[in-house]
Coordinates of C-alpha atoms in Angstrom, one line a residue:
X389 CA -7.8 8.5 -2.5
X390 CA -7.3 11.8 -2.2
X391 CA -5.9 14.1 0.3
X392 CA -7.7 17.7 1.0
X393 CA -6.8 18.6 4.4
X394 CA -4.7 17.5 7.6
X395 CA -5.1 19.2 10.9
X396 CA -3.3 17.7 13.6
X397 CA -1.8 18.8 16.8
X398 CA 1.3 18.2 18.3
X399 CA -0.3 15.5 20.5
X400 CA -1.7 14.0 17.5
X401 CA -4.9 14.6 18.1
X402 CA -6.9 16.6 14.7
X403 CA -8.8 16.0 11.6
X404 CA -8.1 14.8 8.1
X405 CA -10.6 15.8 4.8
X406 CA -10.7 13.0 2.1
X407 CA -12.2 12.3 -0.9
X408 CA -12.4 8.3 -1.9
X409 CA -12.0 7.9 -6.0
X410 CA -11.9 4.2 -6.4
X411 CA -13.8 1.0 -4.9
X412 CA -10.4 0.2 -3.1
X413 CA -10.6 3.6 -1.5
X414 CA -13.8 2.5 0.8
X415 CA -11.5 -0.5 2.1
X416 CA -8.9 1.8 3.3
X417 CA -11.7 4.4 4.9
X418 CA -12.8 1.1 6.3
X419 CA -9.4 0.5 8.2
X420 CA -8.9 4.2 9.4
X421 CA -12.7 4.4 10.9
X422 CA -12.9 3.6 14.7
X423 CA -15.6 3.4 16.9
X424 CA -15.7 6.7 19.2
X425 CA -14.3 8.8 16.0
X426 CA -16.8 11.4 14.4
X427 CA -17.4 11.5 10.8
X428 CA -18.5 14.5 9.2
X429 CA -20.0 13.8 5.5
X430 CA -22.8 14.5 3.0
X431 CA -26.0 12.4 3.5
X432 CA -29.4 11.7 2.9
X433 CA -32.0 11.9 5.3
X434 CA -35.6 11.2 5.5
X435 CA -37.5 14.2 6.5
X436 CA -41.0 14.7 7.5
X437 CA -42.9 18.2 6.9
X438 CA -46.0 19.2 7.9
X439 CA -48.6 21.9 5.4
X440 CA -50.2 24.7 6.6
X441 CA -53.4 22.6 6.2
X442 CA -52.2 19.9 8.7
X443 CA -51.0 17.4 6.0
X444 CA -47.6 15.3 7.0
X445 CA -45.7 14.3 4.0
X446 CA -42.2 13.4 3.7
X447 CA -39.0 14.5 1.9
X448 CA -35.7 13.0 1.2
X449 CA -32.9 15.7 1.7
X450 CA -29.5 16.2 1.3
X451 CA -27.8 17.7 4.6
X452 CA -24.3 17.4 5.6
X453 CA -24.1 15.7 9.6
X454 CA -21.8 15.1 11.8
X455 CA -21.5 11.1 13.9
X456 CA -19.9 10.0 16.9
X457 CA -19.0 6.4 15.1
X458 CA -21.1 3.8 17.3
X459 CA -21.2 1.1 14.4
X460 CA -19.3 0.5 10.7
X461 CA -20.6 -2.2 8.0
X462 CA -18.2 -3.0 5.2
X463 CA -19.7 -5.1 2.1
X464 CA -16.6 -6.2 0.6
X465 CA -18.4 -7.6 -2.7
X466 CA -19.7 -4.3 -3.3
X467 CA -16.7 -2.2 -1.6
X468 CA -19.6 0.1 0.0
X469 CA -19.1 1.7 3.7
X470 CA -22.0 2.3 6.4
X471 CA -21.0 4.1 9.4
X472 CA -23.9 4.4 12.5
X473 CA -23.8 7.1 14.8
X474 CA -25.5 10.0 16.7
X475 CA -25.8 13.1 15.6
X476 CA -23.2 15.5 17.7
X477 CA -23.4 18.9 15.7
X478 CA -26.9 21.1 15.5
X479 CA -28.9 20.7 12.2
X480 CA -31.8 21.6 11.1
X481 CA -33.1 18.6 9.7
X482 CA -31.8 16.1 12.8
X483 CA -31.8 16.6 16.5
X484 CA -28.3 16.3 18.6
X485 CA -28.1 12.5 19.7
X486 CA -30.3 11.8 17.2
X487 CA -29.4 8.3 15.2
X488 CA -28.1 8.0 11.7
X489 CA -26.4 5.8 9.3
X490 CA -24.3 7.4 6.7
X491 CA -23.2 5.4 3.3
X492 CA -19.9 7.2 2.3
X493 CA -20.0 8.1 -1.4
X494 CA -17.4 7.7 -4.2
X495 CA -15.9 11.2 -4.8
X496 CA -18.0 12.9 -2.1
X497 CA -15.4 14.5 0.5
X498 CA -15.8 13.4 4.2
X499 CA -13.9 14.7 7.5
X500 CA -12.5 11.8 9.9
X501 CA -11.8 13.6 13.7
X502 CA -9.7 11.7 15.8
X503 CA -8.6 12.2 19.6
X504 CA -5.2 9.9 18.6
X505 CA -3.9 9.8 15.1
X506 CA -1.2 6.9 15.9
X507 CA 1.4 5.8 13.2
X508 CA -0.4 3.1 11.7
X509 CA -3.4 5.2 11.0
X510 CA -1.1 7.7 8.9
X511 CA 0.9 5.3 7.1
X512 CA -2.6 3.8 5.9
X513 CA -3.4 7.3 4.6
X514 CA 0.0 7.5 3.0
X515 CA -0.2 4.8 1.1
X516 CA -3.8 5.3 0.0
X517 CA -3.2 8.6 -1.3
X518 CA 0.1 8.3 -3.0
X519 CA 0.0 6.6 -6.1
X520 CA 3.6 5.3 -5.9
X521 CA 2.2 2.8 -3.2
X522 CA -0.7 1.0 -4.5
X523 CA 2.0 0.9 -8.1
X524 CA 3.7 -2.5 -7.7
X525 CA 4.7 -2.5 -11.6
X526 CA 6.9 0.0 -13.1
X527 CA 7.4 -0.3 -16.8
X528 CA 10.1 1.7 -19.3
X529 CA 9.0 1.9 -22.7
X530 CA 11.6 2.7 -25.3
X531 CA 12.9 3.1 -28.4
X532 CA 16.1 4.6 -29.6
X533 CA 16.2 8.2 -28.4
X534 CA 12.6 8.0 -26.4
X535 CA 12.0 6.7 -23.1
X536 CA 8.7 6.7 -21.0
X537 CA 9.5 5.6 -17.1
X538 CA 6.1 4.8 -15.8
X539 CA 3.7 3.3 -13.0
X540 CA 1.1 1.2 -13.4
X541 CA -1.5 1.4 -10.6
X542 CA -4.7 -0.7 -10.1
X543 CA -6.5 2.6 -12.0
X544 CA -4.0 4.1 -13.9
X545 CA -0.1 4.6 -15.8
X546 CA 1.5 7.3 -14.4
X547 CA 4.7 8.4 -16.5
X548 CA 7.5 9.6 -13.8
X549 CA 10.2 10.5 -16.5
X550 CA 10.4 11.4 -20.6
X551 CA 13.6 11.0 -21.4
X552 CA 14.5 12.2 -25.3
X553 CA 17.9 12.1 -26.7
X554 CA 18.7 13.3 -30.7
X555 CA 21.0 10.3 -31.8
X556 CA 22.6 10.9 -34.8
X557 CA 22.5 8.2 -37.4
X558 CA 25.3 5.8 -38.4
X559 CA 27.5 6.7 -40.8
X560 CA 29.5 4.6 -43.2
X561 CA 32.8 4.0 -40.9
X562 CA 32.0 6.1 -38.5
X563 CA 29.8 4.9 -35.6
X564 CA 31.3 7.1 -32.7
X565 CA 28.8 9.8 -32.5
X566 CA 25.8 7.3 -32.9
X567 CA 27.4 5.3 -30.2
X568 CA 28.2 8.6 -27.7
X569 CA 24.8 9.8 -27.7
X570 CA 22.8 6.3 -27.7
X571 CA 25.6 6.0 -24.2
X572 CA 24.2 8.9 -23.0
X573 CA 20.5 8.4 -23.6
X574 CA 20.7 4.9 -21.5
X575 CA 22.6 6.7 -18.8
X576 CA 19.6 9.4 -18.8
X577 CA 17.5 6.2 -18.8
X578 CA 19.4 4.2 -15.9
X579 CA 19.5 7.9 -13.8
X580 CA 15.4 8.3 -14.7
X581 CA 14.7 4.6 -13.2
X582 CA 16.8 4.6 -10.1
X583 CA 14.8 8.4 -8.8
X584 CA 11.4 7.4 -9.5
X585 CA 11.1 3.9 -9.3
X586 CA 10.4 2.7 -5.4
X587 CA 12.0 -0.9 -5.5
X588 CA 10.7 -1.4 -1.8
X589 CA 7.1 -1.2 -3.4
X590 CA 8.0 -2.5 -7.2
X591 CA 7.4 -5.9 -8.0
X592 CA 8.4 -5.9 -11.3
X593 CA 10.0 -3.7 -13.7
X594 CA 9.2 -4.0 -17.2
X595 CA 11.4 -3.2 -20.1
X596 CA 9.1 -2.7 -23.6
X597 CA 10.8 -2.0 -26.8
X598 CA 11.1 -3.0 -30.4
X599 CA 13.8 -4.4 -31.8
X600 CA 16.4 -5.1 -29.7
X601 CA 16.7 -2.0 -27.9
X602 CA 15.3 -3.2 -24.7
X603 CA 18.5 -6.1 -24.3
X604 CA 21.0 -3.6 -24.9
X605 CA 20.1 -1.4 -22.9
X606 CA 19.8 -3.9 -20.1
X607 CA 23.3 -5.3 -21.5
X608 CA 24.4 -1.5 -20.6
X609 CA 22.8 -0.8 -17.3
X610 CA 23.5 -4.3 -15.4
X611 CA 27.4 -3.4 -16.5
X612 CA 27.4 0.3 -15.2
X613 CA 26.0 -1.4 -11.9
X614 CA 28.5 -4.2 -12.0
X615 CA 31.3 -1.4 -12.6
X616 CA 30.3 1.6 -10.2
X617 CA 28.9 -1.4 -7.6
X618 CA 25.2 -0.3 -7.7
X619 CA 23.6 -2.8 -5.6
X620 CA 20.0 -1.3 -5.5
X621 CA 19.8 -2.2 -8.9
X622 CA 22.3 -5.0 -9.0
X623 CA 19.8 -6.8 -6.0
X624 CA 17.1 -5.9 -7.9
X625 CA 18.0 -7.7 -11.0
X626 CA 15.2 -10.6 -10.5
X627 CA 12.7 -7.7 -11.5
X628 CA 13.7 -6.4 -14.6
X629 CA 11.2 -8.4 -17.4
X630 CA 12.0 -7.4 -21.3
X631 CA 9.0 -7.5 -23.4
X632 CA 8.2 -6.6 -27.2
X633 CA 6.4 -3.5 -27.6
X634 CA 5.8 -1.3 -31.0
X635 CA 7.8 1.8 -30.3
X636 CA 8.7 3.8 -27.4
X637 CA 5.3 5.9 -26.9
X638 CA 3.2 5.1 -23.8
X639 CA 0.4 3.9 -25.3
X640 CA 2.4 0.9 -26.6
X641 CA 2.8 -0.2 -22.9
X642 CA -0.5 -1.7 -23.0
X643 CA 0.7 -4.5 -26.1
X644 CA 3.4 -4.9 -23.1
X645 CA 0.8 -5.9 -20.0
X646 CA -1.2 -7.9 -22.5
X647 CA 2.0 -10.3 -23.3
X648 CA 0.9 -13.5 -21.2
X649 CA 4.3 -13.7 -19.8
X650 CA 3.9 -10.5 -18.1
X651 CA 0.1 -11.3 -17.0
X652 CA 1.1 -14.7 -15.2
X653 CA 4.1 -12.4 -13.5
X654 CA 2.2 -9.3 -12.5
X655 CA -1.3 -12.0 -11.6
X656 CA -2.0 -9.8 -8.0
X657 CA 2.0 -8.8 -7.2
X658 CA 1.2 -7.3 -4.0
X659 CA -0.6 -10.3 -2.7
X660 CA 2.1 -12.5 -4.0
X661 CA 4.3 -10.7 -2.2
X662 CA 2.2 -11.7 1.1
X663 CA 2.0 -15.4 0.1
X664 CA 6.3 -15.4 0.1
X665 CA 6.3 -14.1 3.5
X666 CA 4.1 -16.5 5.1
X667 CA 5.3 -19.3 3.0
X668 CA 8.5 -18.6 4.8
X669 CA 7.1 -18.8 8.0
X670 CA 5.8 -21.6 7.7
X671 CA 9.0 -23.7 6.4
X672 CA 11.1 -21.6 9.3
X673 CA 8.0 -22.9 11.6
X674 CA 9.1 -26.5 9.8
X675 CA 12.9 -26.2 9.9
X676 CA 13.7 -24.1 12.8
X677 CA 11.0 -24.1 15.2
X678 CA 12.8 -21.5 17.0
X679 CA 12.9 -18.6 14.9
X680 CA 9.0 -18.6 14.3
X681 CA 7.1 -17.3 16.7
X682 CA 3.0 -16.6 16.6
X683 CA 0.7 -15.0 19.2
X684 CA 1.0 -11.3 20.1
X685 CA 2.8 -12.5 24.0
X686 CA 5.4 -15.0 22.2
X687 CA 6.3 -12.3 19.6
X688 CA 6.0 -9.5 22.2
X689 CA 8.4 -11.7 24.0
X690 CA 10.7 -12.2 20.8
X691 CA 10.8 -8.4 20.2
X692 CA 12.0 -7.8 23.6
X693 CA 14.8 -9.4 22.3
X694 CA 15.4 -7.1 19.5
X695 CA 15.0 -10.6 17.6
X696 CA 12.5 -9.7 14.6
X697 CA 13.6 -9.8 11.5
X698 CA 9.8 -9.9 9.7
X699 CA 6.9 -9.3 11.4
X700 CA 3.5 -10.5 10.0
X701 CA 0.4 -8.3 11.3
X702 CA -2.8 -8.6 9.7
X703 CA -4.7 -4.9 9.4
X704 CA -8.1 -7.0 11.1
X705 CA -6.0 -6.1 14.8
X706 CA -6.0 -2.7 14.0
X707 CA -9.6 -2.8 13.9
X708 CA -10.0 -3.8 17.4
X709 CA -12.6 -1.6 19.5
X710 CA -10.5 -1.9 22.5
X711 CA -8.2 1.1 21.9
X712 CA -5.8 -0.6 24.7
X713 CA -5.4 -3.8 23.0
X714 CA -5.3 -1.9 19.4
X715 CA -2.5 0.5 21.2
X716 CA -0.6 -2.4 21.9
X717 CA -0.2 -3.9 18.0
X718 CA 1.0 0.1 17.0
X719 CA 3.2 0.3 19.4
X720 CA 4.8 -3.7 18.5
X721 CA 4.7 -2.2 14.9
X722 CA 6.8 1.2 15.4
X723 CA 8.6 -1.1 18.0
X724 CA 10.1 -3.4 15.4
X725 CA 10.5 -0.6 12.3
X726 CA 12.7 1.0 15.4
X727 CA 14.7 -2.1 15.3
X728 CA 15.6 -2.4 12.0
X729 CA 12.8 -5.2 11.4
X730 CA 10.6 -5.4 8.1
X731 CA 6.8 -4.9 8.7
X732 CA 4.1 -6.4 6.6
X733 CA 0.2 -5.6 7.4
X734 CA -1.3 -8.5 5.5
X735 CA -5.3 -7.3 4.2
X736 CA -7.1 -9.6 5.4
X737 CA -9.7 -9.6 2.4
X738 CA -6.3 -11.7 0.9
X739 CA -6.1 -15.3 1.2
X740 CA -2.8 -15.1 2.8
X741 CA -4.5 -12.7 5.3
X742 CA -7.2 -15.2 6.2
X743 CA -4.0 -17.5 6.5
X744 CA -2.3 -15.2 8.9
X745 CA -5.2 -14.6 10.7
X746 CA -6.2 -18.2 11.6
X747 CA -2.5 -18.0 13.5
X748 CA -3.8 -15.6 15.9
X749 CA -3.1 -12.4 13.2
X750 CA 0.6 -12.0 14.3
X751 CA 3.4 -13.6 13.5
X752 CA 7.1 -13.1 13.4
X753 CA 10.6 -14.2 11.6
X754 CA 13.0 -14.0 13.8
X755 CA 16.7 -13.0 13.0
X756 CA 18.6 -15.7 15.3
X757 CA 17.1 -18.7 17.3
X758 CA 15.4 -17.4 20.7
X759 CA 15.1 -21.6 22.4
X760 CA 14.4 -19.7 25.9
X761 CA 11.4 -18.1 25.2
X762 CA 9.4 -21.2 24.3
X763 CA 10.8 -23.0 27.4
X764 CA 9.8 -20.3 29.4
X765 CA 6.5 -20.5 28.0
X766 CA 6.7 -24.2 28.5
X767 CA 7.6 -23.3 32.4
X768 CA 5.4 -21.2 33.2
X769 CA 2.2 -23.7 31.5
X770 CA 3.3 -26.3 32.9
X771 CA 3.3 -24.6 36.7
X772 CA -0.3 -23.2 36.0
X773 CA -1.5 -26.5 35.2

């Protein structure tokens, strides 16, 4: 996705210009579209003319209107987007009010109005159009003296770094200067990895080389960490994966992505990522009754307490056409990101989504045991009945 323009006001209220490039780019548009918005885009539209002899024919023509959202259709086989509405800006081809259904195009620009632009909302468009976000696999490719830091998206490798140090060859009994500079080519390495590598979104991390290039260099960087006590890449030392590649160029990444053991790691790592979380509510649902908690009034309740840890929210509740009921999942969102609590919107096109949402959408970790809250509930049930 790409960004063109962002107008809003102080009170949030404004516009944003888009341009979707991909197939998943229709399943975000999808997410930020509510009924009551208006939608200004390029469309065709059926119109009838009439000769000078009294003949009515018809033409299709490309005009550009403007909806007030009434209805959106989402075919998620084909990732295509219909949004019905009425006409609300003069045209010469359609009256004002007049109905119209617009199929949003791939790389065709559209403008999305909205009287409340609320965090949610952004963060979507965040995401969608930086590629760091949708790049859950980051991959060095080196040999001695070249490095390539890049991200591989669903679309495309983008390289973040080139690093390129001149190491001197060995000579016969005397190896310092080799050493010194092949030292300061993994430190440029190690410093290249840790400023453009987002471990919050990275899954994995591959290391590609020939030779053995790619252990010693991990040999080198896990020490540095170990000595100078860097624990975002000492924590993140599960995701570093060495694989063989034929030099240090990028297009020898792709003999790296093909090596089954990276395919069976990297098989859908943001989803994977969704299946862990729920998997662990479901054993602390098993194990500890008390620090899982589903159903927006129980976790509402939970959050009161300042007790989530995780919060599980599947992006179908944002969709909500009651703006009430969708104001009150944002504000439990930005209400638990306040408190230090991890959010994950589970897409509900996902199988962990439909999982999720089959407990009510919402669900929460909690970070200590709150016992009161279900006797409450209990309480209060058992007086109603």
């Amino acid at each position: 996705m790409k960004l063109v323009r962002k107008d809003l006001e102080k009170d949030n209220a404004g516009q944003v210009t888009l341009i979707p490039e991909e197939p998943e780019d229709m399943w975000h548009t999808y997410n930020l579209l509510q009924v009551g918005d208006s939608l200004r885009a390029s469309t065709i539209r059926k119109v009838q003319t009439e000769s000078a002899t009294g003949s009515v024919g018809s033409n299709r023509i490309r005009t550009t209107l403007t909806l007030c959202v009434e209805a959106i259709d989402f075919d998620s086989q084909a990732c295509q987007l219909r949004v019905k509405g009425t006409n609300i800006q003069e045209n010469e081809y359609v009256k004002m009010g007049a109905y119209h259904t617009i199929e949003l195009e791939p790389n065709r620009q559209f403008t999305l109005a909205k009287k409340q632009w609320d965090s949610v909302v952004l963060e979507r468009i965040e995401q969608a159009c930086d590629p760091a976000w949708s790049a859950d696999v980051a991959a060095v490719v080196m040999q001695e003296g070249l490095a390539h830091v890049c991200l591989v998206t669903p679309s495309m490798t983008l390289t973040r770094a080139k690093v390129e140090v001149n190491i001197p060859r060995k000579r016969k009994g005397n190896c310092s200067q080799h050493d010194r500079a092949l030292e300061r080519f993994y430190e440029q390495v190690v410093q290249a990895i840790q400023r453009h590598i987002n471990f919050d979104v990275v899954k994995c991390v591959l290391v590609a080389s020939p030779g053995f290039v790619r252990e010693q260099f991990c040999d080198y960087m896990f020490q540095q960490a170990v000595k100078t006590d860097n624990k975002l890449l000492l924590e993140n030392r599960s995701k570093f994966l060495q694989v063989h590649s034929s030099s240090g160029h990028k297009y020898a990444l792709k003999e790296a992505l093909c090596d089954p053991a990276v395919t069976s790691r990297l098989s859908d790592t943001k989803a994977a990522g969704e299946v862990k979380a729920l998997d662990d509510f479901y054993k602390m649902l098993q194990h500890e009754p008390d620090r899982a908690f589903y159903g927006l009034k129980h976790v509402e309740k939970a959050n009161e307490a300042m007790a989530i840890d995780t919060l599980l929210i599947s992006d179908e509740l944002f969709r909500h056409q009651d703006v009430a009921t969708r104001a009150r999942y944002v504000k439990l969102v930005d209400s638990v990101r306040e408190n230090m609590g991890t959010v994950r919107i589970f897409s509900s096109l996902h199988v962990s989504g439909e999982q999720l949402g089959q407990l009510t959408g919402v669900a929460a970790i909690l970070r200590f045991p709150v016992a009161e809250l279900s006797d409450q509930e209990d309480e209060s049930s058992s007086e109603e009945d």
